[in-house]
Coordinates of C-alpha atoms and ligand atoms in Angstrom, one line a residue:
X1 CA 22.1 -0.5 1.9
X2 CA 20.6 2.4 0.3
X3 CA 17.2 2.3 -1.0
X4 CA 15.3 4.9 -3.0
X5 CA 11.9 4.6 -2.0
X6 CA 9.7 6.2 -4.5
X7 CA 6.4 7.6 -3.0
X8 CA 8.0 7.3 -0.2
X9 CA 6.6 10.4 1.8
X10 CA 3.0 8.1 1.0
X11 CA 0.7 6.0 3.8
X12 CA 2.7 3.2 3.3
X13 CA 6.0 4.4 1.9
X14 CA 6.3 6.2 5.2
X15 CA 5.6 3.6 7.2
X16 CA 8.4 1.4 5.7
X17 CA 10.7 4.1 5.6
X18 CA 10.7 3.9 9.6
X19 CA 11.1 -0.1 9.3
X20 CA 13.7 0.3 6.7
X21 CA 15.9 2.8 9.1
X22 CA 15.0 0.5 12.5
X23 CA 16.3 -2.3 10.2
X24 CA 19.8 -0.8 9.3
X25 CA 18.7 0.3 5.8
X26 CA 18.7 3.9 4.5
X27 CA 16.0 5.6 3.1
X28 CA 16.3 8.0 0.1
X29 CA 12.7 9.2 0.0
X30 CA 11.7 10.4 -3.9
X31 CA 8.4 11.8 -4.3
X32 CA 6.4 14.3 -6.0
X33 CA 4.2 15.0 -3.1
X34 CA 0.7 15.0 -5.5
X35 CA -1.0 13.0 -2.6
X36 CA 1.7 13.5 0.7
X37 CA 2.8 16.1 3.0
X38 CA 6.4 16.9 3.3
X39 CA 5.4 16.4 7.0
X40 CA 4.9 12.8 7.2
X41 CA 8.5 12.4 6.9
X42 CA 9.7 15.1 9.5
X43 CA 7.3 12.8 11.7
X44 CA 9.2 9.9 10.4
X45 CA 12.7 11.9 11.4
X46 CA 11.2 12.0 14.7
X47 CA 10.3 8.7 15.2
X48 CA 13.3 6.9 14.1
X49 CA 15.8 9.8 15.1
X50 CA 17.4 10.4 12.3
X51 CA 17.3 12.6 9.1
X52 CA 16.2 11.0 6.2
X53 CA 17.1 12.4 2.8
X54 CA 14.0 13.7 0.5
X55 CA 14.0 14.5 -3.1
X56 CA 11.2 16.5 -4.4
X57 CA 10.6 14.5 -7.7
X58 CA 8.5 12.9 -10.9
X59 CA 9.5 9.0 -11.5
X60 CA 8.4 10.1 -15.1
X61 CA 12.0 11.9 -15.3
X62 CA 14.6 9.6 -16.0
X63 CA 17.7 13.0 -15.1
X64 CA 15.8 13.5 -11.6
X65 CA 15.9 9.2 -11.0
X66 CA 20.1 9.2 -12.4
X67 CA 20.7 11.9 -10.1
X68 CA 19.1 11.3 -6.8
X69 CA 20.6 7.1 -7.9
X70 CA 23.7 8.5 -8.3
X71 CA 24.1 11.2 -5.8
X72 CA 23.4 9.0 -3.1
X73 CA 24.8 5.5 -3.9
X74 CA 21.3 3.7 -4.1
X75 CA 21.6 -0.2 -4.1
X76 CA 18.2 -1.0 -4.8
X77 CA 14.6 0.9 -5.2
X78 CA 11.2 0.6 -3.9
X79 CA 8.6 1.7 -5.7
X80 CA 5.5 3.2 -4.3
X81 CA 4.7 5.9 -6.3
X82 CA 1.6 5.5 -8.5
X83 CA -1.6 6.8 -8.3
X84 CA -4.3 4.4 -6.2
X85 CA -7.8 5.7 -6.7
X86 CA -10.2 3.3 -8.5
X87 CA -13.0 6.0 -9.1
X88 CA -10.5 8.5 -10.4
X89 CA -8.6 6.1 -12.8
X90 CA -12.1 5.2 -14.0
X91 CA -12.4 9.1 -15.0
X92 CA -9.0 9.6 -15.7
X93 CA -7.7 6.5 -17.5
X94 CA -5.1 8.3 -19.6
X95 CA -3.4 10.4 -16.4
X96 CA -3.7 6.5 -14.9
X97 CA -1.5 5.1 -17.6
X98 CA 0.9 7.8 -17.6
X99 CA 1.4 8.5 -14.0
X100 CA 1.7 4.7 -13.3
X101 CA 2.9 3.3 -16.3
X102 CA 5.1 5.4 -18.0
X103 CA 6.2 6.3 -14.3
X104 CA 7.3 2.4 -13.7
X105 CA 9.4 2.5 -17.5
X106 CA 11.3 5.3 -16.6
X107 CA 12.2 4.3 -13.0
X108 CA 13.1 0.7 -15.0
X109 CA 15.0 2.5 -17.3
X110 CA 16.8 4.8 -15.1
X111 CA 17.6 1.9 -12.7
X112 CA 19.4 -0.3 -15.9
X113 CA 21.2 3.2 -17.0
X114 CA 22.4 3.3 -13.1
X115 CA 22.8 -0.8 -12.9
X116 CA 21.0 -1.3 -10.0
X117 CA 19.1 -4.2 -10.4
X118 CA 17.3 -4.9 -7.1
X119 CA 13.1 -3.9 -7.3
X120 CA 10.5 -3.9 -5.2
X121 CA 7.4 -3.2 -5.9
X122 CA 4.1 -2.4 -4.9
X123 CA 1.3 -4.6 -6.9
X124 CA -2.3 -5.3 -5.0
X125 CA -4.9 -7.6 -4.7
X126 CA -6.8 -5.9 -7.1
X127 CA -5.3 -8.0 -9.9
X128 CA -7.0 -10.9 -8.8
X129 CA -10.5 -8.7 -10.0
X130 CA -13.3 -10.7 -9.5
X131 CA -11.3 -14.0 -8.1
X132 CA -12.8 -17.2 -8.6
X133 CA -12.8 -18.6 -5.7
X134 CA -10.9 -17.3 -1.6
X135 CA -8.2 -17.8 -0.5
X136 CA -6.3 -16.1 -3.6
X137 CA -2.6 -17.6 -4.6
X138 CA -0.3 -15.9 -6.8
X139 CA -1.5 -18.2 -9.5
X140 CA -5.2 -17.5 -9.2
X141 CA -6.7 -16.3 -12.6
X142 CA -5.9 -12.8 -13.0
X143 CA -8.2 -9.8 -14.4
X144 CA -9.3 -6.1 -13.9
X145 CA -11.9 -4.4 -13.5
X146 CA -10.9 -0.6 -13.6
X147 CA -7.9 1.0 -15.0
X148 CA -6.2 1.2 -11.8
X149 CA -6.0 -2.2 -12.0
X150 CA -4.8 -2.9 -15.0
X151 CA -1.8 -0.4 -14.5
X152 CA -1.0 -3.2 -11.4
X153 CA -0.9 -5.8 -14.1
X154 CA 0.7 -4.1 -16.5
X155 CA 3.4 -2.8 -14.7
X156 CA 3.7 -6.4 -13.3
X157 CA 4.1 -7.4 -16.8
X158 CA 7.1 -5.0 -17.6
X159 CA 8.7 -5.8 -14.7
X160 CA 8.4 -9.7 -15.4
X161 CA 9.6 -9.3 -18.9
X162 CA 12.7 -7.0 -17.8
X163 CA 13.6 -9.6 -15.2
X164 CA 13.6 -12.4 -18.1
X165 CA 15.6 -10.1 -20.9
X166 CA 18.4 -9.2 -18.2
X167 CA 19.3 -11.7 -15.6
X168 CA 21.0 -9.5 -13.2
X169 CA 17.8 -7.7 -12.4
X170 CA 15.5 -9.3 -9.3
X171 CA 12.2 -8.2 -8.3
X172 CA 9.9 -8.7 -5.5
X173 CA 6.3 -8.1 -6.6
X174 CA 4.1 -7.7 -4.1
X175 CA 0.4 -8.6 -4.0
X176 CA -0.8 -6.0 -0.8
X177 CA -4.2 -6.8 0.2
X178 CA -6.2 -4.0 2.4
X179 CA -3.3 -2.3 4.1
X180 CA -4.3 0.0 7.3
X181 CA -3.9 0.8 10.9
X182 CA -0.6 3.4 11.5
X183 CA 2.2 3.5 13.3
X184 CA 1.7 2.7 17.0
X185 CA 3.5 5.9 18.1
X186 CA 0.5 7.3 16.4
X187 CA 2.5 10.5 14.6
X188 CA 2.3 9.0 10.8
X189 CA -0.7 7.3 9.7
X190 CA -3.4 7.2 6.6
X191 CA -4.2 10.8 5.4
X192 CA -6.8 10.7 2.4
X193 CA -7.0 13.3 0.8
X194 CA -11.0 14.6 0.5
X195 CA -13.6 12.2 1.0
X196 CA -12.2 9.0 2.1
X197 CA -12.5 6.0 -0.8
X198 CA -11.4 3.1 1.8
X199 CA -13.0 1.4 4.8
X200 CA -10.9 2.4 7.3
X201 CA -10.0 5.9 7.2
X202 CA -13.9 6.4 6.2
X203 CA -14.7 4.3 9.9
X204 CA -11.7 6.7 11.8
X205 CA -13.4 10.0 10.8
X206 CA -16.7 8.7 11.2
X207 CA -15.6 7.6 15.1
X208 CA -13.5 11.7 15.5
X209 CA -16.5 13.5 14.5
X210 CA -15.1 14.7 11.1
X211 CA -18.2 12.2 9.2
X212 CA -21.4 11.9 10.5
X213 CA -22.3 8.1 8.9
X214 CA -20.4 5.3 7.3
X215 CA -22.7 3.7 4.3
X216 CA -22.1 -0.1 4.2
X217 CA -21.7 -1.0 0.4
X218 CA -24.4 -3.5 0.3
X219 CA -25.7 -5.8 2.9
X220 CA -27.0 -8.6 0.5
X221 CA -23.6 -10.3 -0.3
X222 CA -23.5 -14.1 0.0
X223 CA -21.2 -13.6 3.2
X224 CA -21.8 -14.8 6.7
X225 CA -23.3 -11.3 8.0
X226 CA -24.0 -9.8 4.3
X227 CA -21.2 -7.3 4.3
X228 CA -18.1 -7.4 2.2
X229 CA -14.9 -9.5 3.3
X230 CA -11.3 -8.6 3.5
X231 CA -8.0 -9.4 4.4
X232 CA -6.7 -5.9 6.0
X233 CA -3.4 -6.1 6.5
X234 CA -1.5 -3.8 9.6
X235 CA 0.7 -1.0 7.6
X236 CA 3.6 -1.8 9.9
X237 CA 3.6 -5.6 9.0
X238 CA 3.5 -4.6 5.7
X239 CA 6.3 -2.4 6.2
X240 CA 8.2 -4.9 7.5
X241 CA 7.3 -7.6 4.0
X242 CA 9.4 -4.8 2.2
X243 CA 12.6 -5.1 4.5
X244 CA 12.1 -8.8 4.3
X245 CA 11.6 -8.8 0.5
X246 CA 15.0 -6.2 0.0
X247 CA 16.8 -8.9 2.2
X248 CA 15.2 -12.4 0.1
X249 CA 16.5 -10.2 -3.1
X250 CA 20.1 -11.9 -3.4
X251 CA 19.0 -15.4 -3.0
X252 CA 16.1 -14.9 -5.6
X253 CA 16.9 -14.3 -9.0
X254 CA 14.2 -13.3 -11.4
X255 CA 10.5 -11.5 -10.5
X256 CA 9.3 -13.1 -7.7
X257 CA 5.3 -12.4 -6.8
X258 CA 4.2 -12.9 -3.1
X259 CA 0.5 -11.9 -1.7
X260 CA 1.1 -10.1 1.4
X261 CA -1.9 -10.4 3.9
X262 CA -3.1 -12.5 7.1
X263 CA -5.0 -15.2 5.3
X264 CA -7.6 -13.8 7.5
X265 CA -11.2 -12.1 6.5
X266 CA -13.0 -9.5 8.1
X267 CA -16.5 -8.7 7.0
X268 CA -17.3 -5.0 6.7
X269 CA -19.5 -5.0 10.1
X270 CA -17.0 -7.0 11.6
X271 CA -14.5 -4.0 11.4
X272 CA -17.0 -1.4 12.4
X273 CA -17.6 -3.2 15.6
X274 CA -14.0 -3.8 16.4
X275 CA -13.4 -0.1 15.4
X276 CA -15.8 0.8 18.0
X277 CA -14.1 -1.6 21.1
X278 CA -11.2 -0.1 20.6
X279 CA -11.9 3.3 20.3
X280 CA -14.8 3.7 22.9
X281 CA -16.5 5.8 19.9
X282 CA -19.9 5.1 18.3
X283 CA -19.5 4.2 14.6
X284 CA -23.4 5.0 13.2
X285 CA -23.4 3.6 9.9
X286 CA -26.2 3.2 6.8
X287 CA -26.7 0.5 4.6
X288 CA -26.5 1.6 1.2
X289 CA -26.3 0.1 -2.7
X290 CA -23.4 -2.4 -3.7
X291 CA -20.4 -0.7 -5.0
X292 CA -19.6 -1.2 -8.8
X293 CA -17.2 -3.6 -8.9
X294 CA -16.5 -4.7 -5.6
X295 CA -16.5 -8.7 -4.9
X296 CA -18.3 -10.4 -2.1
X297 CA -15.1 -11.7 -0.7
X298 CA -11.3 -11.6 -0.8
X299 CA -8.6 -12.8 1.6
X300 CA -4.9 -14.1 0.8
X301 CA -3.7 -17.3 0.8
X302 CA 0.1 -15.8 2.1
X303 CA 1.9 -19.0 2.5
X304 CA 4.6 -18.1 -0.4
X305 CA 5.5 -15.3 1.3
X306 CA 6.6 -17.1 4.6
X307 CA 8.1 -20.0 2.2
X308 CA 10.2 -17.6 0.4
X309 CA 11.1 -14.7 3.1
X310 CA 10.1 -16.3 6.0
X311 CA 7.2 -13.3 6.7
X312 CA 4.0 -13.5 7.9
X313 CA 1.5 -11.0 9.6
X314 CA 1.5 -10.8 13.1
X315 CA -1.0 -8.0 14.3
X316 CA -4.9 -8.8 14.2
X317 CA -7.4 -6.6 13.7
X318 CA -7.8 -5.3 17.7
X319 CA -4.3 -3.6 17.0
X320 CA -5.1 -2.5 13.6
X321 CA -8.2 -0.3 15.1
X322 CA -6.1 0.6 18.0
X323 CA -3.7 2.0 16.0
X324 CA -5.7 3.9 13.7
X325 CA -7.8 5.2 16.2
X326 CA -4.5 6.4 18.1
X327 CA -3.2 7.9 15.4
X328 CA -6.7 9.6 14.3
X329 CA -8.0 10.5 17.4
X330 CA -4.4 12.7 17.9
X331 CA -4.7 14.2 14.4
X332 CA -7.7 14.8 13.5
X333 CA -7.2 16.7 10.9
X334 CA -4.1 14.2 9.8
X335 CA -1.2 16.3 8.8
X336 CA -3.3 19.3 8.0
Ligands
LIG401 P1 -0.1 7.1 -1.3 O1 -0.9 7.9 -2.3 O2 -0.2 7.5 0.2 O3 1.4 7.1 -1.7 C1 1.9 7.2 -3.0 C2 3.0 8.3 -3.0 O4 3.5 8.4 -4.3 C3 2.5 9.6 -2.6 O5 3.4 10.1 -1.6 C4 2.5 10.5 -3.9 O6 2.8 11.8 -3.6 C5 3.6 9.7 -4.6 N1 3.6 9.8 -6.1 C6 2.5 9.5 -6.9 N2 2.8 9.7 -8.2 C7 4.1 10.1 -8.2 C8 5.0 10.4 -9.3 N3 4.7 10.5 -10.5 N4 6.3 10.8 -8.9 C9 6.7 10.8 -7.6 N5 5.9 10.5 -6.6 C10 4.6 10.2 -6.9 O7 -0.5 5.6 -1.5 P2 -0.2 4.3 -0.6 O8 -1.5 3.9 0.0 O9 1.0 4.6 0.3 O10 0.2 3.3 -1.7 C11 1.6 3.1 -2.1 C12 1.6 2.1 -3.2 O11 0.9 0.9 -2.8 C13 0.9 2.5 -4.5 O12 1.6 2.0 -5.6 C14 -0.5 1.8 -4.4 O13 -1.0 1.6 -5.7 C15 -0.1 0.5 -3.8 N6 -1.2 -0.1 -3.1 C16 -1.9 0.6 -2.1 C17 -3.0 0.0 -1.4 C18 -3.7 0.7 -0.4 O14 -4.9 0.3 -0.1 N7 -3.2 1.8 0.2 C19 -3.3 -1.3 -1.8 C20 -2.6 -2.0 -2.7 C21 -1.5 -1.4 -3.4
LIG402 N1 -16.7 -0.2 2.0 C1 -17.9 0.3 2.5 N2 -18.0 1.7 2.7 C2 -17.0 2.5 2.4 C3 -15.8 2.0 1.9 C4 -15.7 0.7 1.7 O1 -18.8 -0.4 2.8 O2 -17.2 3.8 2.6 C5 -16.6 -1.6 1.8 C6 -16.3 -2.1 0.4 O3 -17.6 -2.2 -0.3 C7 -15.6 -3.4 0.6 C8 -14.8 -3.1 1.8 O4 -15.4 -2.0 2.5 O5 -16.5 -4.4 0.8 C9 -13.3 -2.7 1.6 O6 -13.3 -1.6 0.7 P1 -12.0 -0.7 0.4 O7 -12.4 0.4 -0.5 O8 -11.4 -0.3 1.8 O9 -11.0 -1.7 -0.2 P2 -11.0 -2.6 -1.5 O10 -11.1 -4.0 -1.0 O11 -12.2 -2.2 -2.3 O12 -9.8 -2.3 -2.2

C-alpha cells in the first residue's frame, strides 16, 4: 500500500516512515520542511535501504495534495504535518489555525476529490488539558488550554464529522502522549529547532555539552517526588501504532480515537536520573517556577488501543534514554 505521509521528513513522521517500509508499506513523504531537514530522510534511505519518494510541499494546497495522490497511487494518508509548539501557538494563534487547520481541510478535501478514504492522524494528549483525574481514556472530559491544543481538537472534530457525512471514509485518531527516544541505529532522531521546549531533547543536550542546566518546572506538585509526571512513549513504538492503525483501517469503519502510550508515568527527576544511567553523563539541573499550564500529572490508560489493533508499548524508559543518548551523543549538532 501506498501512503502519503504528510510531515513526514518530521521527528516522528521519519521514524514511521522506516517502520512503514520494514512493514511492506510505501512511503510518499509530503512536507514543506518549515521544521525538518531534507536529511532525515536520506538517513531514513539508509537505514531501510531503499529510496523513498519526497515531495517538497504545503498540505494548504489542494493541486500539490491531487498531484503527489495521484502521481503515485496513494491508498491512504498520514498526517503529521502541523505545527506543535505550545508557546508559539500562544503568540501566533492565527498562523496556528491556518497551518493546522486549514492545513487538515485541504488534505480532507483533496483526499475526497482523490477518493481515498483511509486517515490517520496525529492528535495528542494535550486534548485531555487539565484532565480530571490519571489514567486518561478516550472518553475523559476534554479541554485546552493553548491554541495548539485546540487545533488537536478541532481538527479531531472535522475529521469526526467527515467520517459521519461519508461512510466510506475511516480514520484512526490518535491520542500520542510524550513521544521520544530515536531510532536505535541512532542516524534519525529528535532535532528541535533552537532552544528545546520538551523534556527530553532539553535533558540530551544538557548531557552532550550543548546546555549547561536543565530547569525542573516546579518541584511543589502533588506527585510522589514533586516533579511533573508523564507517560513518554518510545518514537519507534509509536511508529509502529501507525502501521498497526493503517492495518485495523478496513475492519473499522468510522473515526476511531485510541491513546497511544505505556500506561506508565515517569516523574520529571525520574527521567533525569535514568538519562544519566544510560548515558554515563552528569545531567545538573535547577529547580525553577511551574510552567503555565502544565498539569501535575498525566499518563494513558492505552487499553483501546490493544483491544482494537492489538498494540501496545514495549520499550521502557532504560531504552528510551539509551536511544536518545545514542542518537545525540553521535550528532550533536543533530542534522546540522
Ligand atoms: P515535527 O515538527 O518534527 O514534524 C512535523 C513535520 O510537518 C515537519 O517535518 C514540518 O516541516 C512539517 N510541516 C509542518 N507544517 C507543514 C505544512 N503546512 N505543509 C507540509 N509540511 C508541514 O513534529 P513531530 O514531533 O514529528 O510531530 C508530528 C505530529 O505529531 C504533529 O502533528 C504534532 O502536533 C503531533 N504530536 C507531536 C507530539 C510530540 O511531542 N512530538 C506529541 C503529540 C502530537
Ligand atoms: N519540563 C521541565 N523542563 C523542561 C521541559 C519540560 O521540567 O525544560 C517538564 C514539564 O514541566 C512537564 C514535563 O517536563 O512536567 C514534560 O514536559 P514536555 O514539554 O516534554 O511535555 P508536555 O507533557 O508538556 O507536552
Amino acid at each position: 500500500m501506498r501512503v502519503l505521509v504528510t510531515g513526514g521528513a518530521g521527528y516522528i513522521g521519519s521514524h514511521t516512515c522506516v517502520a512503514l517500509t520494514e512493514k511492506g508499506f510505501e512511503p510518499v513523504v509530503f512536507d514543506n520542511f518549515c521544521n525538518a531537514s531534507p536529511e532525515a530522510i536520506r538517513r531514513v534511505e539508509g537505514i531501510v535501504g531503499r529510496n523513498i519518494p519526497v515531495i517538497e510541499g504545503d498540505v494548504r494546497n489542494r493541486r500539490a495534495l491531487l498531484d503527489a495522490i495521484e502521481s503515485h497511487g496513494i491508498e491512504a494518508v498520514i498526517h503529521f504535518a502541523a505545527l506543535k509548539s505550545v508557546g508559539e501557538s500562544v503568540a501566533h494563534p492565527l498562523s496556528y489555525f491556518d497551518n493546522n487547520i486549514t492545513g487538515t481541510i485541504t488534505l480532507l478535501d483533496a483526499m475526497q476529490g482523490a477518493s481515498v478514504h483511509r486517515l490517520v492522524f496525529s492528535s495528542s494528549a494535550t486534548v485531555y488539558g487539565q484532565a480530571e483525574r490519571v489514567p486518561a481514556t478516550e472518553d475523559s472530559a476534554l479541554s485546552v488550554t493553548n491554541p495548539y491544543g485546540r487545533t488537536k481538537l478541532v481538527m479531531e472534530q472535522l475529521i469526526g464529522d467527515l467520517c459521519t457525512a461519508q461512510p466510506a471514509f475511516g480514520a484512526m485518531i490518535l491520542r500520542y502522549f510524550n513521544p521520544v527516544g530515536a531510532h536505535p541505529s541512532g542516524r534519525i532522531g529528535e532535532d528541535p529547532k533552537g532552544i528545546p521546549n520538551n523534556l527530553m531533547p532539553y535533558i540530551a543536550q544538557v548531557a552532550v555539552g550543548r546546555r549547561d542546566r536543565l530547569g525542573i518546572f516546579g518541584n511543589d506538585w502533588p506527585t510522589a517526588d514533586g516533579t511533573g509526571v508523564r507517560d513518554f512513549i518510545h518514537v519507534m513504538d509509536l511508529a509502529h501504532a501507525h502501521v498497526a492503525a493503517l492495518r485495523g483501517l478496513d475492519q473499522h469503519k468510522g473515526a476511531t480515537v485510541l491513546n497511544i502510550g505505556t500506561g506508565k508515568g515517569t516523574s520529571v527527576l525520574e527521567l533525569v536520573r535514568a538519562f544519566e544511567s544510560a548515558s554515563g553523563r552528569q545531567v545538573p539541573y535547577a529547580f525553577a517556577e511551574r510552567r503555565p499550564g502544565d498539569v501535575a500529572e498525566l499518563w494513558a490508560d492505552p487499553t483501546r488501543a490493544e483491544q482494537v489493533l492489538g498494540w501496545r508499548a514495549e520499550h521502557g524508559i532504560e531504552r528510551m534514554c539509551e536511544d536518545t543518548w545514542r542518537w545525540q551523543s553521535a550528532y550533536p549538532e543533530g542534522y546540522a
